[in-house]
Every structure is written in C-alpha cells, then in structure tokens.
CSV table of C-alpha atoms in Angstrom, one decimal:
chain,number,residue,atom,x,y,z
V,1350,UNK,CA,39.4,34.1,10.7
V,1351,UNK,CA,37.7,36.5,13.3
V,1352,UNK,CA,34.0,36.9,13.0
V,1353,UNK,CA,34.2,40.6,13.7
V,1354,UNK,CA,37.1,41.2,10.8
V,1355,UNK,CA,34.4,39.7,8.4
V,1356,UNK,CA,31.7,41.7,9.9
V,1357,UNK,CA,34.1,44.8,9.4
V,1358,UNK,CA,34.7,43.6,5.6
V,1359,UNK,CA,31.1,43.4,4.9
V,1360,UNK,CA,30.1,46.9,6.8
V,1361,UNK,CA,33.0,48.6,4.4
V,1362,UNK,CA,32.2,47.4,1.4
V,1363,UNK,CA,28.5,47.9,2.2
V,1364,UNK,CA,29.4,51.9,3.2
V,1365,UNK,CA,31.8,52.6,0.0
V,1366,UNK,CA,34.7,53.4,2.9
V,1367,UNK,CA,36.2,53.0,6.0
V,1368,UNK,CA,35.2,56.0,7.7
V,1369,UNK,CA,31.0,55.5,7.0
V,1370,UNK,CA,32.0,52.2,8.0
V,1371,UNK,CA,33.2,52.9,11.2
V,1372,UNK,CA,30.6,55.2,11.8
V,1373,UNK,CA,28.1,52.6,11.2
V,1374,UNK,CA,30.0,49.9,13.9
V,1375,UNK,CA,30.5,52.6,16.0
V,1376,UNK,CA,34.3,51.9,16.3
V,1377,UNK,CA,37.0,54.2,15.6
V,1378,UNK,CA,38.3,54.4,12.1
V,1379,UNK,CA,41.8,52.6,12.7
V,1380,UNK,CA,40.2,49.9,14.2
V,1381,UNK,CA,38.0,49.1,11.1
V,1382,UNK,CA,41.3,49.3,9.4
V,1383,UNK,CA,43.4,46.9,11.7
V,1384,UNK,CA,40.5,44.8,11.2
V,1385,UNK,CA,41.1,44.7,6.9
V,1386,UNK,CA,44.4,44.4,7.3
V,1387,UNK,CA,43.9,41.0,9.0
V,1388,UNK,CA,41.3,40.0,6.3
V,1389,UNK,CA,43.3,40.7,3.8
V,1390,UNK,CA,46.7,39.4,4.9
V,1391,UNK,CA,45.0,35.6,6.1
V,1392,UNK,CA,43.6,35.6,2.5
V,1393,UNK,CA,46.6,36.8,1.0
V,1394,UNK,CA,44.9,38.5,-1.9
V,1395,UNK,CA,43.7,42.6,-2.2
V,1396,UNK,CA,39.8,42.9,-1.4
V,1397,UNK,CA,39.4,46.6,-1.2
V,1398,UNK,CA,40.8,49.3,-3.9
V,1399,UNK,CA,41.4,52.4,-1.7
V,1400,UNK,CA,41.0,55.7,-3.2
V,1401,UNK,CA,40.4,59.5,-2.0
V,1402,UNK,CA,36.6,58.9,-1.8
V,1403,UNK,CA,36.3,55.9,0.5
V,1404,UNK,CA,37.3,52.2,-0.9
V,1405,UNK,CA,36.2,50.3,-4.3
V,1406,UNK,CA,35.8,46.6,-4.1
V,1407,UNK,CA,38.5,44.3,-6.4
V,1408,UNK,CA,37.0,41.7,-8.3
V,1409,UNK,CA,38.5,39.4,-5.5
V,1410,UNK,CA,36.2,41.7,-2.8
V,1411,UNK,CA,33.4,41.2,-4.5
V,1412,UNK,CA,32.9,37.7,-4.7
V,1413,UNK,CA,34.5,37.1,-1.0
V,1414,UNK,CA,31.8,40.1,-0.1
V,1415,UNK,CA,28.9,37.6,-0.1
V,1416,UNK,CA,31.0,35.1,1.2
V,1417,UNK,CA,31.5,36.9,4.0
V,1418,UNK,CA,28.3,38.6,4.8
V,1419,UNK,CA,26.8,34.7,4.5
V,1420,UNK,CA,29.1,33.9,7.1
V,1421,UNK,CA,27.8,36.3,9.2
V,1422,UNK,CA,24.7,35.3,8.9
V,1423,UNK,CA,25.1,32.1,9.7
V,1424,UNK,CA,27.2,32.3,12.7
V,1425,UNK,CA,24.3,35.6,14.0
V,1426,UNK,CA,21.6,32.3,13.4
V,1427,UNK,CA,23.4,29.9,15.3
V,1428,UNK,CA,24.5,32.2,18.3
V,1429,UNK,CA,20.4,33.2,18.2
V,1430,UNK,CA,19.6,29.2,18.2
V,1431,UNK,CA,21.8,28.4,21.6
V,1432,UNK,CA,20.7,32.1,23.1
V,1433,UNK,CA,17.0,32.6,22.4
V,1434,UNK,CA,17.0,34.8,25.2
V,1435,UNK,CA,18.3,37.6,26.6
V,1436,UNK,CA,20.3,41.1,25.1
V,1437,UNK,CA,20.3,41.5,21.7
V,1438,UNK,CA,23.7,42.6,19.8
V,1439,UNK,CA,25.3,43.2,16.7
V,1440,UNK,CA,23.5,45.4,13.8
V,1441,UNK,CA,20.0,45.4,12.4
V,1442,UNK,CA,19.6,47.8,9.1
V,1443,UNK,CA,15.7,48.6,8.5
V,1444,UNK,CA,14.4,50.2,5.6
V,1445,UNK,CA,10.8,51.8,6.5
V,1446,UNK,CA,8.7,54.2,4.5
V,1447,UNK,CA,9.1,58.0,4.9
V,1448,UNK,CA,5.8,59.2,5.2
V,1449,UNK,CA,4.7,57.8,8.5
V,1450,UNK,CA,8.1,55.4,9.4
V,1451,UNK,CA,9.9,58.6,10.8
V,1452,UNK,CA,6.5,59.8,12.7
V,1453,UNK,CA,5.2,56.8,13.4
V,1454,UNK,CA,7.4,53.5,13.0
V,1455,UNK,CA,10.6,55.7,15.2
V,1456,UNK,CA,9.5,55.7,18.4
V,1457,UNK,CA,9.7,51.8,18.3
V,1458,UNK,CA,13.3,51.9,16.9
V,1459,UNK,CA,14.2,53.6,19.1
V,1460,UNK,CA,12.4,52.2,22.3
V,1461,UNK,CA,13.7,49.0,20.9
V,1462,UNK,CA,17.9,50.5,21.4
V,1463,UNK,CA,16.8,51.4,24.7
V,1464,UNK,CA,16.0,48.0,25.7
V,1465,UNK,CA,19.3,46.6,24.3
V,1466,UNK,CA,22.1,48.7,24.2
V,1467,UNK,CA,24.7,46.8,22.6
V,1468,UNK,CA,22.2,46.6,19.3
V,1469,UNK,CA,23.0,49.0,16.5
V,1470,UNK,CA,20.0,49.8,14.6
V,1471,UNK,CA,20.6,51.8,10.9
V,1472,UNK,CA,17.4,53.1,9.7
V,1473,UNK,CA,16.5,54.4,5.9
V,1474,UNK,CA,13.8,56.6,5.5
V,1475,UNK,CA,12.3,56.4,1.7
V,1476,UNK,CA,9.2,55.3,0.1
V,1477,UNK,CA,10.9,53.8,-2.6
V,1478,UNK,CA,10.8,50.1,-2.4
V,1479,UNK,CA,14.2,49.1,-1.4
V,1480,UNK,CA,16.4,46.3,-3.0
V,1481,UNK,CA,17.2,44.2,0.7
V,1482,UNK,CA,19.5,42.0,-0.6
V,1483,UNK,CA,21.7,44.0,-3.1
V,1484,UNK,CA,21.7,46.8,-0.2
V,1485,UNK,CA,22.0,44.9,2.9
V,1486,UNK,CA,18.9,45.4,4.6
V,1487,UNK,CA,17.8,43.2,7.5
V,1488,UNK,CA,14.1,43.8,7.1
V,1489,UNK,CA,11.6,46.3,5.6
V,1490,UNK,CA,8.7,48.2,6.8
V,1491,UNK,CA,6.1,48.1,4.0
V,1492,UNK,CA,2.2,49.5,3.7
V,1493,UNK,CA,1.9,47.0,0.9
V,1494,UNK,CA,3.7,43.6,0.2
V,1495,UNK,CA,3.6,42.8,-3.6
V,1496,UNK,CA,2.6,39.1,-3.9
V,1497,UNK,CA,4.6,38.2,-6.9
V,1498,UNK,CA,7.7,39.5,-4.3
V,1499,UNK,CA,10.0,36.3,-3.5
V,1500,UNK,CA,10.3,38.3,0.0
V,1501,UNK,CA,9.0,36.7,3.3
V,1502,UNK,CA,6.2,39.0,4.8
V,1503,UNK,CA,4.7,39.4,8.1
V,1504,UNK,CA,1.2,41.4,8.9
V,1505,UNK,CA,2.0,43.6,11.6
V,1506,UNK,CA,-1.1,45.7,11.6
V,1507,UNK,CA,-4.3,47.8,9.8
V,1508,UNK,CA,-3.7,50.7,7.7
V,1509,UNK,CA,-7.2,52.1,7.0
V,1510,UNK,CA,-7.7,55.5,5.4
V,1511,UNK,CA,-10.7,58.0,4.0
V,1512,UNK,CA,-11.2,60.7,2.0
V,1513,UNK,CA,-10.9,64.0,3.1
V,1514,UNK,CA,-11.5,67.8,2.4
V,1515,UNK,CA,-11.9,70.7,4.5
V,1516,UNK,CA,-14.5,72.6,5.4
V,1517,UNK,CA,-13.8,75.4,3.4
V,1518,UNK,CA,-13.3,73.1,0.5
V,1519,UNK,CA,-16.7,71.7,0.8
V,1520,UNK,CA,-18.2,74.7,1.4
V,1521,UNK,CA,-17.0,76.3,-2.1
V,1522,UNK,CA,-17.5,73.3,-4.0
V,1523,UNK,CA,-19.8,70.7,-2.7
V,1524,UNK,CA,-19.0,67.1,-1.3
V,1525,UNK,CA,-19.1,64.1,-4.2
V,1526,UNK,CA,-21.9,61.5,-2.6
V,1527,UNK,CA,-20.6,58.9,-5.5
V,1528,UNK,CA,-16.9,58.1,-7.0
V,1529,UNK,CA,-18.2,58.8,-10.1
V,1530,UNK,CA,-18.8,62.9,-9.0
V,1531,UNK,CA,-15.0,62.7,-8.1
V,1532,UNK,CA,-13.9,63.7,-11.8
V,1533,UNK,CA,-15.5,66.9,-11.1
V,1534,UNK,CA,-13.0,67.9,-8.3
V,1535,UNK,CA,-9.4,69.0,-7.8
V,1536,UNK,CA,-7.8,65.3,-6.1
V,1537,UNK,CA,-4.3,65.6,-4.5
V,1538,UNK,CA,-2.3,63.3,-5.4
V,1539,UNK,CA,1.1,61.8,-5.1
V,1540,UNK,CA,1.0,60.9,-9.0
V,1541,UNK,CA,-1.2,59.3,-11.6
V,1542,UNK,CA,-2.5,56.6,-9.3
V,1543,UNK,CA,-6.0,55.2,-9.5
V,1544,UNK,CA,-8.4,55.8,-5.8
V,1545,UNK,CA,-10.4,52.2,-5.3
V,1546,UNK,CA,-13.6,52.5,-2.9
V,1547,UNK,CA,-15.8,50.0,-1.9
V,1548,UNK,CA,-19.5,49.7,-3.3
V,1549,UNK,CA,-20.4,46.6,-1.2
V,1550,UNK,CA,-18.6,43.6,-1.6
V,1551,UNK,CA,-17.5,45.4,-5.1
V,1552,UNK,CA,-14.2,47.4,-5.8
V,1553,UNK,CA,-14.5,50.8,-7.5
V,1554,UNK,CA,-12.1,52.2,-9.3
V,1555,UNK,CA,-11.5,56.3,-10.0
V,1556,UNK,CA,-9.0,57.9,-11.7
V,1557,UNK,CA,-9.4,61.8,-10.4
V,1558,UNK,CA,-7.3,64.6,-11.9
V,1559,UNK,CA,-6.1,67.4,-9.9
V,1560,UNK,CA,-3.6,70.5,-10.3
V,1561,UNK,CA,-1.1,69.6,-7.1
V,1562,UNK,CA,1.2,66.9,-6.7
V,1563,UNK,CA,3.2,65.8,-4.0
V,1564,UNK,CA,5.3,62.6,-3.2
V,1565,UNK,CA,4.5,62.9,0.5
V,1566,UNK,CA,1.1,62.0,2.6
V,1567,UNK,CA,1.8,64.6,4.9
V,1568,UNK,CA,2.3,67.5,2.6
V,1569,UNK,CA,-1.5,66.2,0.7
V,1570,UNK,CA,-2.9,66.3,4.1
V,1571,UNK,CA,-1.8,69.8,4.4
V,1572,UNK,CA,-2.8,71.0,1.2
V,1573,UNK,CA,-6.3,69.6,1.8
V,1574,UNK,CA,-6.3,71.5,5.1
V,1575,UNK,CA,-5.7,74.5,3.0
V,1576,UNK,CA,-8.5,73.8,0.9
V,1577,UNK,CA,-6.8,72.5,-2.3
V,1578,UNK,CA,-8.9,70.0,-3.0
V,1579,UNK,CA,-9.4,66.3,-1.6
V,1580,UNK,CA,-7.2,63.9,-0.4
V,1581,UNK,CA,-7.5,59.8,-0.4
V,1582,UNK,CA,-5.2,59.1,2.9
V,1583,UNK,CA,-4.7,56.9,5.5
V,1584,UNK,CA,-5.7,57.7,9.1
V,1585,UNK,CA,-2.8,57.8,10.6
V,1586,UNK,CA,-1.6,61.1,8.5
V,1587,UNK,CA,-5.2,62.7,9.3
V,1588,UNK,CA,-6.3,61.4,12.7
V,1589,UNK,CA,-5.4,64.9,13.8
V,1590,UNK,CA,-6.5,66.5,11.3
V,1591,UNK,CA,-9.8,65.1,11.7
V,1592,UNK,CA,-10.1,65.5,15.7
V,1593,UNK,CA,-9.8,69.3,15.3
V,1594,UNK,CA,-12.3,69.9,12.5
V,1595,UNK,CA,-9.5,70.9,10.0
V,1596,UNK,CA,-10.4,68.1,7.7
V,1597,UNK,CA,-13.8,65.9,6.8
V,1598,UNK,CA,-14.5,62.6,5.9
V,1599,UNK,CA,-16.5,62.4,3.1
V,1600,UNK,CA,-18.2,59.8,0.7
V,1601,UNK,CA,-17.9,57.9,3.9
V,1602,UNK,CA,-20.7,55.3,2.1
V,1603,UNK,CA,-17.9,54.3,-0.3
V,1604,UNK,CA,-15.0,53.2,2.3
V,1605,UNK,CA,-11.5,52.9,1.1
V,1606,UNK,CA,-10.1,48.8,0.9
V,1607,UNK,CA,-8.6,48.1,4.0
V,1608,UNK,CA,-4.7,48.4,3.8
V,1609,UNK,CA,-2.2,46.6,6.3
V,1610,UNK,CA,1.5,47.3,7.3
V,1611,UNK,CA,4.4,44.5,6.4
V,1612,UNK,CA,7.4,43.9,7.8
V,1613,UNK,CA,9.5,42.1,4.8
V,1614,UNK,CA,12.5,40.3,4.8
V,1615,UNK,CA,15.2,38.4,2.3
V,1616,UNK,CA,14.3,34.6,1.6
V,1617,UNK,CA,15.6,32.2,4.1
V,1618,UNK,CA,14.9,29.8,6.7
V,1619,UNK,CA,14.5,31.4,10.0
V,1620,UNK,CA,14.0,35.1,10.2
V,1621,UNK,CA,16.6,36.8,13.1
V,1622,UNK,CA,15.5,37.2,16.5
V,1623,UNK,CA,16.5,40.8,15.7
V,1624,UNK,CA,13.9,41.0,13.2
V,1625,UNK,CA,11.3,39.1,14.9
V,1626,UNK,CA,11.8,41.2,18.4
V,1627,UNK,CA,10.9,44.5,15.7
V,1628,UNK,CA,8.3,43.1,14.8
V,1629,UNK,CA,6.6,41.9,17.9
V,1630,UNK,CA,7.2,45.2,18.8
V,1631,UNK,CA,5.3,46.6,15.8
V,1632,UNK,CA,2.4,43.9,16.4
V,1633,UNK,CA,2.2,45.3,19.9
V,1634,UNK,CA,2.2,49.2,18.7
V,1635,UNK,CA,-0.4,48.4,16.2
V,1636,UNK,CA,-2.9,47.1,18.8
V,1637,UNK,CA,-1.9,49.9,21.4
V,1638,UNK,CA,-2.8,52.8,18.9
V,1639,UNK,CA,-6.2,51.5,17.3
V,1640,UNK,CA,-7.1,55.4,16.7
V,1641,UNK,CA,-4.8,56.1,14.8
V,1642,UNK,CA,-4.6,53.1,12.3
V,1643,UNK,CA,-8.1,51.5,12.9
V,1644,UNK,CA,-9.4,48.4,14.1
V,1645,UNK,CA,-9.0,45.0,12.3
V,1646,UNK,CA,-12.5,42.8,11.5
C-alpha cells in the first residue's frame, strides 16, 4: 500500500472531507480522491461515509485511521534516521498560542517554509490548550507546560513580564508600592486568575478585582495604555509600550516569577527532525531577541 494514499487517508479524516483535505496536501481534489479509492479497494472494506458536508469515518475508518497515521509515523522516523540531513518534506501541524504565536512565534514558521519548500507547515492560532493527539498535532508552542502533562517538553526560552499602568493611570490614582495595595485598584484581567510576585525568595499571591475583562494580552495592554487600570503582562506584549512612555512598570520591588516558552509534543521515542529543526529555530530566536522576552539567570 502506497505511503502517500495512507498519508491522504489520514489528512481526510483529520479535515472532515476531501476538499480541506486537499487543501491541506496542497493537491488537487481528484487526486486526494484517486488516492481513497486505492485505499479503500486494497482493503476491500468502506473507510469513509461520504455525505454533502465533507466525509464521516465508518467504524472500519476509524480504527484503520490510527493505523494508518502510526504508519506514517513510523515510515517519516525511519526516512529521518537514514537522512539526518538535508530538505525537509512532508507536513508539520503546530498548535501555538494566539496572543504572541501570530506576532511573535510567525516569522519563524514562516522563515522555516522558506528554507525548505517542499515542507507544509499548518498552524492553529488559540490559547486554548490543544488535545495533540486526538487532533493531530505535531507539536505545540506553550508559555506554560503542566507537569502532571504525559507530553514531552522542551525549554525554548524566557518569558518575563511586569506590571504596568500608564501615566495617566498613575497620575489619578497613585502606584501600589506593596501587592497587598493592589485590591485597591482596577486590575485587567483575562479572568479570575490569581497575580504571584516575588517578595525575596518567597511567592506572593494577589487576587485583584477589576471592571474589564479580556481573553487577549494585547487588548489588556491596550486598555492599560488607555488608562483602565493595570495590567500583569509579559514583556513581549509591552516592550513597546514601555519604550514610548505609554505604559510604566511599577511595584518593580515585587518582580513577577519568571515564565519560559515550551515546545510540547505527543509521547514517544524520538521527536521528528521536523519538530526539532522548529525548535532550534525557536531556541535561536529566543537568544536573538533578549529585549523583548528578557534574559535568562
């Protein structure tokens, strides 16, 4: 059985249809069907239901789905093990986090097609954490890795961060010197979630209250520049910010914990030169823009 019809299998039933799947390969839609024709006619058995939306697995599909995307894996490891060099190929599938992934993380995506052209990279912009397995991601781009995870993690870099406000802000309603004179100001926050600040070698831990919400760093920073209240963020989303005045670090004698950046991926034994090239990458990026992300040590 061709290694590309099994690819093909596993990119339609991943897509929910032939045309997202052919979009995805970056073939034309009757080849993707050619292809699952030849699958299914080796087998002898119907793997795909098709219906005016896209395609449905059978229950045959769905066992020979993981099957078949195992397969693929494999053969992608040993190709990788007998050619550690030279042009990558096939498809990599990233998940990274919307708030800085699509400002910050894209420019190595796509520096990283330039450099090898017969690579198809599918990138997912969310900051929800992502199921990698059950949704066919190669790897993830995470600002935190939860220990208890059975994903493999790599450090690829610093995320530090500060409180901010702007001067207008400060100006009306005073600066906190302490965490504990945070309850008496408006926080921005994405939700309910707790702000932890460093008190020496000790953790504090604030929960403030404020009137606006938003699920997105970038739109907090830009409230705070509009003087809504202050912001716990990392630097990245207010390096600018802070070089033109428009926002101030304050409480600076309380730091924010250190953060880093992650790239995760699904249990196994060797991780994909695919997915270690992104990283290196990522390593390398890290180290070449300290201002905006801070300096290790």
């Amino acid at each position: 059985m061709d290694i590309e019809d099994l690819r093909t299998f596993v990119a339609v039933a991943d897509a929910g249809g032939v045309s997202a799947a052919a979009r995805r390969l970056g073939v034309s839609k009757s080849i993707v069907s050619r292809r699952l024709f030849r699958v299914e006619a080796e087998l002898g058995v119907q793997l795909l239901s098709r219906t005016t939306r896209g395609a449905a697995l059978t229950e045959a599909g769905t066992t020979f789905r993981d099957h078949a995307a195992r397969a693929s894996a494999e053969i992608d490891t040993a190709r990788e093990a007998i050619l550690p060099t030279g042009e990558l190929r096939g498809g990599l599938r990233v998940a990274m986090p919307l708030t800085f992934g699509a400002t910050h993380f894209a420019p190595v995506l796509a520096e990283m097609a330039r450099l090898h052209p017969k690579l198809q990279i599918h990138t997912s912009y969310s900051d929800r954490v992502v199921d990698l397995i059950a949704e066919g991601f190669d790897c993830a781009i995470r600002g935190a890795y939860l220990q208890d995870s059975n994903l493999i993690a790599k450090r690829v870099g610093p995320i530090h961060g500060k409180l901010v406000a702007s001067p207008d802000y400060i100006e009306m309603h005073g600066s906190p010197e302490t965490p504990g004179e945070l309850v008496a100001h408006q926080a921005l926050m994405q939700g309910t979630e707790a702000w932890q600040f460093m008190d020496g070698d000790k953790i504090v831990t604030v929960q403030p209250q404020g009137r606006f919400k938003a699920d997105s760093a970038i739109a907090l920073a830009a409230a705070a520049a509009a003087g809504l209240g202050i912001a716990w963020l990392p630097d990245c989303i207010t390096y600018e910010y802070v070089a033109s005045g428009a926002l101030v670090p304050i409480m600076t004698r309380y730091p924010v914990p250190p953060g880093a950046a992650y790239v995760v991926r699904p249990p196994g034994q060797y991780p994909t030169r695919k997915v270690r090239v992104l990283t290196q990458m990522l390593i390398e990026y890290f180290k070449r823009n300290p201002d905006l992300w801070g300096l290790d040590g």
